[in-house]
């Protein structure tokens, strides 16, 4: 099997929120697709270890918020590399509630879909949740983020819990020629490329890793500068 064939699959990038009774959480997911049109339904593949998995099972509802292309890496890092069991991800995030009463993320999103859980499929490490669309709206006009854009333009990676996880996943950053050495985050695998810098965090393109202030943290997972190693 040539696993490179799997890298050719296209996805979007979403925040899936769920919960009830004041206990809410969200996570990044790329594995979301529309299943039927009439009545409308969608499916998501969620790792059984995730707090969001627990909340979907409990509340039997979830919201899919569609990320915009300009969503900063630290925002994706909060929802995609940290667990709601350890941090309250929702506390400083702008949300509203609709039909399902599950928080709809209003920051860095272009549209949302509210879903009531209908079916579950046990897939070993993951559960596929299929649900009926009960509401939804478009809340912006920015370009939605694709998984390819996240990987190849933003240099983003996926954690072990993502269905598409690949050990030593190749990124555009890892194959590009840089004027200075690249450094890799030993926690999440993000590669700092001096050609690109980290404009979301105020590090302009062309900044050598050595010249980044010590207060800088990994834009994906929040690890501090000392956790970086020569790539
Ligand atoms: C780009 C990206 C894509 C991801 N896709 C999925 C996915 O489709 N399904 C999944 O279960 N986890 C996925 N993850 C991992 C979860 O977002 C991550 O495990 C998160 O920390 C779970 O949070 P929770 O424990 O608060 O629910 C993805 C992460 C990233 C960064």
Coordinates of C-alpha atoms and ligand atoms in Angstrom, one line a residue:
X1 CA 0.0 0.0 0.0
X2 CA 1.4 3.4 -1.0
X3 CA 0.1 5.6 1.9
X4 CA 0.9 8.7 -0.2
X5 CA -2.4 7.9 -2.0
X6 CA -4.1 9.0 1.2
X7 CA -2.5 12.4 1.1
X8 CA -4.4 13.1 -2.1
X9 CA -7.7 13.1 -0.3
X10 CA -9.2 16.6 0.1
X11 CA -10.8 17.9 3.3
X12 CA -12.0 21.1 4.9
X13 CA -11.2 22.2 8.5
X14 CA -13.8 22.6 11.2
X15 CA -14.4 23.1 14.9
X16 CA -16.9 20.6 16.3
X17 CA -18.5 21.8 19.6
X18 CA -20.7 19.7 21.8
X19 CA -22.0 19.5 25.4
X20 CA -25.0 20.3 27.6
X21 CA -25.9 21.7 31.1
X22 CA -23.1 24.4 31.1
X23 CA -20.4 21.8 30.2
X24 CA -19.2 22.5 26.6
X25 CA -16.1 21.9 24.6
X26 CA -14.8 22.0 21.0
X27 CA -12.1 20.3 18.9
X28 CA -10.7 20.6 15.4
X29 CA -11.8 18.0 12.9
X30 CA -11.0 17.6 9.2
X31 CA -13.2 14.5 8.8
X32 CA -16.6 16.0 8.2
X33 CA -18.9 15.6 5.2
X34 CA -22.5 16.0 4.1
X35 CA -24.2 12.6 3.9
X36 CA -27.6 13.4 2.5
X37 CA -29.4 16.5 1.2
X38 CA -33.1 15.9 2.0
X39 CA -33.4 15.7 4.9
X40 CA -29.9 17.1 5.4
X41 CA -27.3 15.1 7.4
X42 CA -23.6 15.1 8.0
X43 CA -21.0 12.7 9.4
X44 CA -17.9 13.3 11.5
X45 CA -15.1 10.9 12.6
X46 CA -14.1 11.5 16.3
X47 CA -11.4 9.8 18.3
X48 CA -12.8 7.9 21.3
X49 CA -10.1 9.5 23.6
X50 CA -11.3 13.1 22.9
X51 CA -13.4 15.0 25.4
X52 CA -15.6 16.1 22.6
X53 CA -16.4 12.4 21.9
X54 CA -17.6 12.0 25.5
X55 CA -19.8 15.2 25.2
X56 CA -21.4 14.1 21.9
X57 CA -22.3 10.7 23.4
X58 CA -23.8 12.5 26.4
X59 CA -25.7 15.3 24.8
X60 CA -26.4 13.7 21.4
X61 CA -25.9 16.9 19.5
X62 CA -23.0 18.9 18.0
X63 CA -22.3 22.0 16.0
X64 CA -19.8 22.1 13.1
X65 CA -18.3 25.6 12.6
X66 CA -16.4 26.0 9.3
X67 CA -13.0 27.7 9.7
X68 CA -11.8 30.5 7.5
X69 CA -8.4 30.4 5.7
X70 CA -7.0 33.2 7.9
X71 CA -7.7 31.3 11.2
X72 CA -4.4 31.8 13.2
X73 CA -2.3 28.8 14.1
X74 CA -2.6 29.4 17.9
X75 CA -6.4 29.2 17.5
X76 CA -6.2 25.9 15.7
X77 CA -3.6 24.8 18.3
X78 CA -6.0 25.5 21.1
X79 CA -8.8 23.4 19.7
X80 CA -6.6 20.8 17.9
X81 CA -3.7 20.1 20.2
X82 CA -5.2 20.7 23.7
X83 CA -7.9 18.7 25.4
X84 CA -10.9 20.2 27.1
X85 CA -10.1 17.8 30.0
X86 CA -7.1 20.0 30.7
X87 CA -8.1 23.5 29.7
X88 CA -11.3 25.4 29.3
X89 CA -11.1 26.1 25.6
X90 CA -14.4 28.0 25.3
X91 CA -13.8 30.6 28.1
X92 CA -12.4 33.4 25.9
X93 CA -14.0 32.4 22.6
X94 CA -16.8 34.5 21.1
X95 CA -19.8 32.2 20.7
X96 CA -23.6 32.3 20.4
X97 CA -26.2 29.6 20.9
X98 CA -29.0 28.5 18.5
X99 CA -31.5 25.7 18.1
X100 CA -29.3 23.0 19.8
X101 CA -28.0 25.3 22.6
X102 CA -24.5 24.1 21.8
X103 CA -22.0 27.0 21.3
X104 CA -21.5 28.1 17.8
X105 CA -18.0 29.5 17.3
X106 CA -18.1 33.0 15.9
X107 CA -14.4 33.7 15.7
X108 CA -12.4 32.6 12.6
X109 CA -15.5 30.9 11.1
X110 CA -17.6 31.5 8.0
X111 CA -20.6 29.3 8.6
X112 CA -22.1 26.8 11.0
X113 CA -24.3 23.7 10.9
X114 CA -26.3 22.5 14.0
X115 CA -26.8 18.8 14.2
X116 CA -28.8 16.3 16.3
X117 CA -27.1 12.8 16.6
X118 CA -28.9 10.1 14.7
X119 CA -26.5 7.1 14.3
X120 CA -23.1 6.0 15.5
X121 CA -20.6 3.7 13.9
X122 CA -17.8 2.1 16.0
X123 CA -14.6 2.3 13.9
X124 CA -12.1 1.1 16.5
X125 CA -10.1 4.2 17.5
X126 CA -12.8 6.5 16.2
X127 CA -16.6 6.7 16.1
X128 CA -18.4 8.0 13.1
X129 CA -21.3 10.2 14.3
X130 CA -24.1 10.8 11.8
X131 CA -26.7 13.4 12.5
X132 CA -29.5 15.4 11.1
X133 CA -29.0 19.1 10.3
X134 CA -31.5 21.1 12.4
X135 CA -30.2 24.6 11.6
X136 CA -27.3 26.5 10.1
X137 CA -26.2 29.8 8.7
X138 CA -23.5 31.7 6.8
X139 CA -21.9 34.3 9.1
X140 CA -19.1 35.7 6.9
X141 CA -17.7 35.9 3.3
X142 CA -14.1 34.8 3.8
X143 CA -12.7 31.8 2.0
X144 CA -13.1 28.5 4.0
X145 CA -9.9 26.8 5.2
X146 CA -9.0 23.5 3.4
X147 CA -6.8 20.9 5.0
X148 CA -4.3 21.3 2.1
X149 CA -4.0 25.0 2.8
X150 CA -3.5 24.3 6.5
X151 CA -0.7 21.8 5.7
X152 CA 1.0 23.4 2.7
X153 CA 0.6 27.1 3.2
X154 CA 0.4 27.4 7.0
X155 CA 2.8 24.4 7.6
X156 CA 0.3 22.8 10.0
X157 CA 0.4 19.2 11.3
X158 CA -2.2 16.8 12.9
X159 CA -1.9 15.1 16.3
X160 CA -2.1 11.3 16.8
X161 CA -5.9 11.5 17.5
X162 CA -6.7 12.8 14.0
X163 CA -7.9 10.1 11.5
X164 CA -5.4 11.4 9.0
X165 CA -2.3 11.4 11.4
X166 CA 0.9 10.4 9.7
X167 CA 4.2 9.9 11.6
X168 CA 6.8 12.3 10.3
X169 CA 4.2 13.8 8.0
X170 CA 5.9 15.8 5.2
X171 CA 5.0 19.5 5.1
X172 CA 5.9 22.2 2.6
X173 CA 8.1 23.7 5.3
X174 CA 10.1 20.4 5.6
X175 CA 11.0 20.4 1.9
X176 CA 11.6 24.1 1.2
X177 CA 15.1 25.6 1.0
X178 CA 15.5 28.1 3.9
X179 CA 18.3 30.8 4.4
X180 CA 18.8 29.6 8.0
X181 CA 18.1 26.3 9.7
X182 CA 14.6 25.2 10.4
X183 CA 13.6 24.1 13.9
X184 CA 10.9 21.6 14.8
X185 CA 8.6 21.6 17.8
X186 CA 9.3 18.3 19.8
X187 CA 5.7 18.5 21.2
X188 CA 3.5 18.8 18.0
X189 CA 5.9 18.6 15.0
X190 CA 5.3 22.2 13.8
X191 CA 8.4 23.3 11.8
X192 CA 9.6 26.9 12.2
X193 CA 10.8 28.1 8.8
X194 CA 12.7 31.4 8.8
X195 CA 11.6 32.0 5.2
X196 CA 8.0 32.3 6.4
X197 CA 8.5 33.5 10.0
X198 CA 5.4 33.4 12.2
X199 CA 3.4 36.5 11.1
X200 CA 0.4 35.5 13.3
X201 CA 2.7 36.0 16.3
X202 CA 4.5 39.1 14.9
X203 CA 7.6 37.2 13.7
X204 CA 8.3 38.6 10.3
X205 CA 9.5 36.4 7.4
X206 CA 13.3 36.2 7.3
X207 CA 13.7 36.0 11.1
X208 CA 16.2 33.4 12.2
X209 CA 15.1 31.1 15.0
X210 CA 17.9 32.4 17.2
X211 CA 16.5 35.9 16.9
X212 CA 13.0 35.1 18.0
X213 CA 12.3 36.4 21.6
X214 CA 12.3 33.8 24.3
X215 CA 8.7 34.7 25.2
X216 CA 7.6 33.3 21.8
X217 CA 5.7 30.0 21.9
X218 CA 4.8 27.4 19.3
X219 CA 2.0 28.8 17.2
X220 CA 0.3 25.4 17.0
X221 CA 0.6 23.8 20.5
X222 CA 1.8 26.6 22.7
X223 CA 5.1 24.8 23.8
X224 CA 7.9 27.3 24.7
X225 CA 11.0 28.0 22.5
X226 CA 13.2 25.5 24.5
X227 CA 11.1 22.6 23.2
X228 CA 12.3 23.3 19.6
X229 CA 15.1 21.2 18.1
X230 CA 17.1 21.6 14.9
X231 CA 15.0 20.0 12.1
Ligands
LIG1 C1 -5.7 19.7 11.5 C2 -6.3 18.8 12.5 C3 -7.3 17.9 12.2 C4 -7.9 17.1 13.1 N1 -8.9 16.2 12.7 C5 -9.5 15.4 13.6 C6 -10.6 14.6 13.3 O1 -11.1 14.7 12.2 N2 -11.1 13.8 14.2 C7 -10.6 13.8 15.5 O2 -11.1 13.0 16.3 N3 -9.6 14.5 15.9 C8 -9.0 15.4 15.0 N4 -8.0 16.2 15.4 C9 -7.5 16.1 16.7 C10 -8.3 16.8 17.8 O3 -8.7 18.1 17.4 C11 -7.5 16.9 19.1 O4 -7.3 15.5 19.5 C12 -8.2 17.7 20.2 O5 -7.1 18.0 21.1 C13 -9.3 16.9 21.0 O6 -9.8 17.8 22.0 P1 -10.8 17.4 23.1 O7 -10.1 16.3 24.0 O8 -10.9 18.6 23.9 O9 -12.0 16.9 22.5 C14 -7.5 17.1 14.5 C15 -6.5 18.1 14.8 C16 -5.9 18.9 13.9 C17 -4.9 19.9 14.3

